[in-house]
PDB file of C-alpha atoms in Angstrom:
ATOM      1  CA  ALA A   1      -0.485 -14.547  -4.586  1.00  0.00           C
ATOM      2  CA  TRP A   2       1.051 -11.324  -3.094  1.00  0.00           C
ATOM      3  CA  GLY A   3      -0.046 -11.675   0.517  1.00  0.00           C
ATOM      4  CA  VAL A   4       1.709  -9.924   3.391  1.00  0.00           C
ATOM      5  CA  ASP A   5       3.749 -12.928   4.158  1.00  0.00           C
ATOM      6  CA  ALA A   6       5.384 -12.647   0.498  1.00  0.00           C
ATOM      7  CA  LEU A   7       5.948  -8.619   0.435  1.00  0.00           C
ATOM      8  CA  TRP A   8       7.520  -9.204   4.210  1.00  0.00           C
ATOM      9  CA  GLY A   9       9.152 -12.416   3.863  1.00  0.00           C
ATOM     10  CA  GLN A  10       9.944 -13.822   0.211  1.00  0.00           C
ATOM     11  CA  GLY A  11       9.820 -10.616  -1.215  1.00  0.00           C
ATOM     12  CA  GLU A  12      12.569  -9.869   0.369  1.00  0.00           C
ATOM     13  CA  ARG A  13      14.524 -11.059  -2.436  1.00  0.00           C
ATOM     14  CA  PHE A  14      13.660  -7.930  -4.716  1.00  0.00           C
ATOM     15  CA  GLY A  15      14.775  -5.527  -1.772  1.00  0.00           C
ATOM     16  CA  THR A  16      17.694  -4.189  -3.729  1.00  0.00           C
ATOM     17  CA  ILE A  17      15.205  -2.897  -6.294  1.00  0.00           C
ATOM     18  CA  ASP A  18      14.328   0.746  -5.695  1.00  0.00           C
ATOM     19  CA  THR A  19      10.351   0.253  -6.628  1.00  0.00           C
ATOM     20  CA  PHE A  20      10.272  -2.262  -3.921  1.00  0.00           C
ATOM     21  CA  GLY A  21      11.187  -0.125  -1.217  1.00  0.00           C
ATOM     22  CA  ASP A  22       9.253   2.374  -2.276  1.00  0.00           C
ATOM     23  CA  MET A  23       6.261   0.180  -2.299  1.00  0.00           C
ATOM     24  CA  LYS A  24       6.979  -1.180   1.327  1.00  0.00           C
ATOM     25  CA  GLY A  25       7.018   2.445   2.651  1.00  0.00           C
ATOM     26  CA  HIS A  26       3.518   3.192   0.769  1.00  0.00           C
ATOM     27  CA  HIS A  27       2.179  -0.217   2.211  1.00  0.00           C
ATOM     28  CA  ALA A  28       2.887   0.590   5.590  1.00  0.00           C
ATOM     29  CA  LEU A  29       1.371   4.161   5.260  1.00  0.00           C
ATOM     30  CA  PHE A  30      -1.794   2.559   3.548  1.00  0.00           C
ATOM     31  CA  HIS A  31      -2.159   0.350   6.769  1.00  0.00           C
ATOM     32  CA  GLN A  32      -1.528   3.643   9.253  1.00  0.00           C
ATOM     33  CA  CYS A  33      -4.097   5.233   7.112  1.00  0.00           C
ATOM     34  CA  ALA A  34      -6.882   2.064   7.066  1.00  0.00           C
ATOM     35  CA  GLY A  35      -5.931   1.941  11.028  1.00  0.00           C
ATOM     36  CA  ARG A  36      -6.941   5.643  11.645  1.00  0.00           C
ATOM     37  CA  ILE A  37     -10.413   5.040   9.710  1.00  0.00           C
ATOM     38  CA  VAL A  38     -11.150   1.660  11.577  1.00  0.00           C
ATOM     39  CA  GLU A  39     -10.401   4.040  14.925  1.00  0.00           C
ATOM     40  CA  THR A  40     -12.417   6.289  13.980  1.00  0.00           C
ATOM     41  CA  ALA A  41     -15.396   4.152  12.966  1.00  0.00           C
ATOM     42  CA  GLN A  42     -15.239   2.417  15.963  1.00  0.00           C
ATOM     43  CA  ALA A  43     -15.401   6.071  18.325  1.00  0.00           C
ATOM     44  CA  GLY A  44     -18.599   6.480  16.673  1.00  0.00           C
ATOM     45  CA  ASN A  45     -17.656   8.834  13.867  1.00  0.00           C
ATOM     46  CA  LYS A  46     -18.885   6.786  10.943  1.00  0.00           C
ATOM     47  CA  ASP A  47     -18.958  10.012   8.800  1.00  0.00           C
ATOM     48  CA  GLU A  48     -15.695  11.002   9.116  1.00  0.00           C
ATOM     49  CA  ALA A  49     -14.694   7.446   8.894  1.00  0.00           C
ATOM     50  CA  MET A  50     -15.907   7.349   5.180  1.00  0.00           C
ATOM     51  CA  ARG A  51     -14.770  10.844   4.203  1.00  0.00           C
ATOM     52  CA  LEU A  52     -11.027   9.470   5.367  1.00  0.00           C
ATOM     53  CA  LEU A  53     -11.574   5.914   3.470  1.00  0.00           C
ATOM     54  CA  GLN A  54     -12.969   8.025   0.290  1.00  0.00           C
ATOM     55  CA  TYR A  55     -10.750  10.813   0.016  1.00  0.00           C
ATOM     56  CA  GLY A  56      -7.383  11.895   1.500  1.00  0.00           C
ATOM     57  CA  ASP A  57      -4.047   9.897   2.860  1.00  0.00           C
ATOM     58  CA  TYR A  58      -5.523   6.415   2.420  1.00  0.00           C
ATOM     59  CA  VAL A  59      -6.495   6.881  -1.171  1.00  0.00           C
ATOM     60  CA  ARG A  60      -3.275   8.280  -2.127  1.00  0.00           C
ATOM     61  CA  ALA A  61      -1.670   5.188  -0.168  1.00  0.00           C
ATOM     62  CA  SER A  62      -3.824   2.815  -1.915  1.00  0.00           C
ATOM     63  CA  GLU A  63      -3.299   4.299  -5.099  1.00  0.00           C
ATOM     64  CA  GLN A  64       0.640   4.634  -4.900  1.00  0.00           C
ATOM     65  CA  VAL A  65       0.829   0.704  -3.787  1.00  0.00           C
ATOM     66  CA  LYS A  66      -1.181  -0.117  -6.660  1.00  0.00           C
ATOM     67  CA  ARG A  67       1.115   2.039  -9.034  1.00  0.00           C
ATOM     68  CA  LEU A  68       4.118   0.524  -7.255  1.00  0.00           C
ATOM     69  CA  LEU A  69       3.233  -2.975  -7.396  1.00  0.00           C
ATOM     70  CA  ALA A  70       2.185  -2.830 -11.545  1.00  0.00           C
ATOM     71  CA  LYS A  71       5.430  -1.152 -11.981  1.00  0.00           C
ATOM     72  CA  LEU A  72       7.328  -3.892 -10.130  1.00  0.00           C
ATOM     73  CA  TYR A  73       5.476  -6.277 -11.827  1.00  0.00           C
ATOM     74  CA  VAL A  74       6.206  -5.355 -15.449  1.00  0.00           C
ATOM     75  CA  ARG A  75       9.835  -4.588 -13.906  1.00  0.00           C
ATOM     76  CA  LEU A  76      10.239  -8.246 -13.010  1.00  0.00           C
ATOM     77  CA  ASN A  77       8.501  -9.437 -16.144  1.00  0.00           C
ATOM     78  CA  THR A  78      10.600  -7.746 -18.547  1.00  0.00           C
ATOM     79  CA  SER A  79      14.081  -8.499 -17.037  1.00  0.00           C
ATOM     80  CA  THR A  80      16.502 -10.188 -19.119  1.00  0.00           C
TER      81      THR A  80
END
């Protein structure tokens, strides 16, 4: 299973693959966006938190991480 330990620990063996580096950057952005959503909700602005959760940078970062993980999976499983 790919968890945080795999991404930042064992995953480093993929560090020379461009897709992996891109994915790590988008993964970090995803967590920054998620943090903003949590802070917004905790500040009592639940409507804005829901808007951030459904639209904008969080959604784009999440989609990018999923796309890059799939690309990395394909690359690793089709390598000779």
